[in-house]
XYZ file of C-alpha atoms in Angstrom:
155
model
C 4.001 113.061 59.713
C 1.493 115.792 59.112
C -0.162 116.283 55.742
C -2.521 119.301 55.788
C -4.904 118.066 53.073
C -5.265 114.493 54.297
C -7.451 113.076 57.005
C -5.230 111.518 59.673
C -5.621 107.789 60.271
C -3.798 107.847 63.601
C -5.954 108.881 66.527
C -4.953 112.142 68.246
C -2.421 111.819 71.057
C -1.343 108.364 69.905
C 2.260 107.519 69.145
C 3.049 105.246 66.244
C 6.222 103.343 65.560
C 8.646 100.888 67.056
C 9.034 101.764 70.728
C 12.731 100.874 70.761
C 13.527 103.395 68.035
C 11.185 106.190 69.081
C 12.636 109.499 70.272
C 11.669 110.418 73.839
C 9.898 113.601 72.765
C 7.668 111.576 70.427
C 6.632 109.378 73.335
C 5.898 112.342 75.581
C 4.328 114.889 73.234
C 4.282 113.801 69.610
C 1.939 116.597 68.504
C 4.326 119.334 69.672
C 7.637 117.644 68.856
C 9.924 118.558 65.967
C 9.978 115.539 63.677
C 13.434 116.151 62.183
C 15.531 115.620 65.343
C 13.185 112.764 66.265
C 13.925 111.147 62.897
C 17.670 111.485 63.549
C 17.189 109.722 66.896
C 15.150 106.939 65.261
C 17.631 106.587 62.413
C 20.506 106.121 64.879
C 18.602 103.427 66.761
C 17.690 101.710 63.476
C 21.318 101.882 62.307
C 22.416 100.231 65.576
C 19.841 97.443 65.061
C 21.089 96.936 61.496
C 24.779 96.878 62.479
C 24.374 94.614 65.509
C 21.731 92.259 64.172
C 19.824 92.642 67.429
C 16.042 92.521 66.937
C 15.320 95.324 69.409
C 17.037 98.620 70.057
C 18.563 99.796 73.313
C 16.853 101.968 75.908
C 17.796 105.616 76.277
C 20.875 107.298 74.843
C 23.702 105.270 73.312
C 26.679 104.627 75.600
C 29.680 103.144 73.776
C 31.279 101.684 76.911
C 28.134 99.807 77.939
C 26.822 96.407 76.882
C 25.191 98.017 73.821
C 28.521 99.422 72.565
C 29.271 98.510 68.960
C 32.645 96.977 69.918
C 30.706 94.179 71.634
C 29.120 93.276 68.298
C 31.849 94.347 65.860
C 35.144 93.660 67.662
C 37.283 93.777 64.519
C 35.812 97.001 63.154
C 36.807 100.592 63.784
C 33.744 101.953 65.572
C 34.819 105.130 67.358
C 33.430 107.470 64.709
C 30.128 105.586 64.814
C 30.150 105.518 68.617
C 30.408 109.305 68.707
C 27.735 109.656 66.021
C 25.284 107.347 67.817
C 25.939 109.165 71.089
C 25.246 112.527 69.452
C 22.132 111.301 67.619
C 20.540 109.813 70.734
C 20.949 112.828 72.991
C 17.878 113.300 75.161
C 17.629 116.964 74.140
C 16.591 117.141 70.456
C 18.467 120.442 70.015
C 21.741 118.641 70.805
C 21.328 116.127 67.950
C 23.024 116.642 64.574
C 20.980 117.334 61.450
C 20.420 114.465 59.035
C 22.835 116.176 56.597
C 25.527 116.069 59.291
C 24.683 112.417 59.976
C 25.140 111.521 56.299
C 28.460 113.391 56.158
C 29.740 111.638 59.296
C 28.665 108.217 58.008
C 30.554 108.903 54.778
C 33.585 109.879 56.872
C 33.362 106.575 58.779
C 33.145 104.600 55.519
C 36.312 106.335 54.263
C 38.128 105.513 57.505
C 37.229 101.811 57.480
C 38.233 101.512 53.815
C 41.640 103.178 54.256
C 44.162 101.509 56.585
C 46.355 104.626 56.805
C 43.391 106.824 57.729
C 42.136 104.279 60.267
C 45.614 104.028 61.797
C 45.908 107.819 62.019
C 42.503 108.047 63.712
C 43.348 105.311 66.203
C 46.650 107.004 67.132
C 44.884 110.338 67.486
C 42.344 108.759 69.856
C 45.115 107.067 71.836
C 47.014 110.354 72.110
C 43.875 112.205 73.250
C 43.186 109.527 75.885
C 46.774 109.774 77.171
C 46.533 113.558 77.439
C 43.376 113.174 79.509
C 44.836 110.421 81.671
C 48.179 112.079 82.516
C 46.673 115.091 84.349
C 44.434 112.727 86.329
C 47.438 110.581 87.270
C 49.447 113.663 88.254
C 46.554 114.936 90.352
C 46.259 111.577 92.135
C 50.017 111.424 92.739
C 50.086 114.966 94.141
C 47.167 114.211 96.438
C 48.920 111.066 97.676
C 52.199 112.960 98.163
C 50.455 115.464 100.436
C 49.745 112.626 102.851
C 53.354 111.382 102.962
C 55.556 112.448 105.850
C 58.914 113.364 104.286
C 60.574 114.291 107.584
C 63.620 112.271 108.620
C 62.460 111.756 112.157
């Protein structure tokens, strides 16, 4: 952080903070980086550490379907909303990250979902429906491609 009337205690061009929670732009060019998106990135990594109980964060952006996915640590919990939030917050490009106000709103939304069975159920069905809609065109495309290679002649 920069305070105009205080003498800095951190040497110029030095990054400070836990490496596993530090935004990439703070590692590369801390002096020219926007601290707000960097804080969102760091908050997301810190939230992941808190939720998983792991002592260190993960490298790079969050990928829900990888070994760092929350489902691996919280198998009984509804995590999709958090998965999307962590993915958004750890985007490499700081401009692509949500504001901290949006993060708070989305965390509140997740808390409502996990506390309300009906809302959780509706969200899970919505996700299932969306996945099916994405899968069906892919299956149709694969079937059509396979059908092009079939000889339907009677000879």
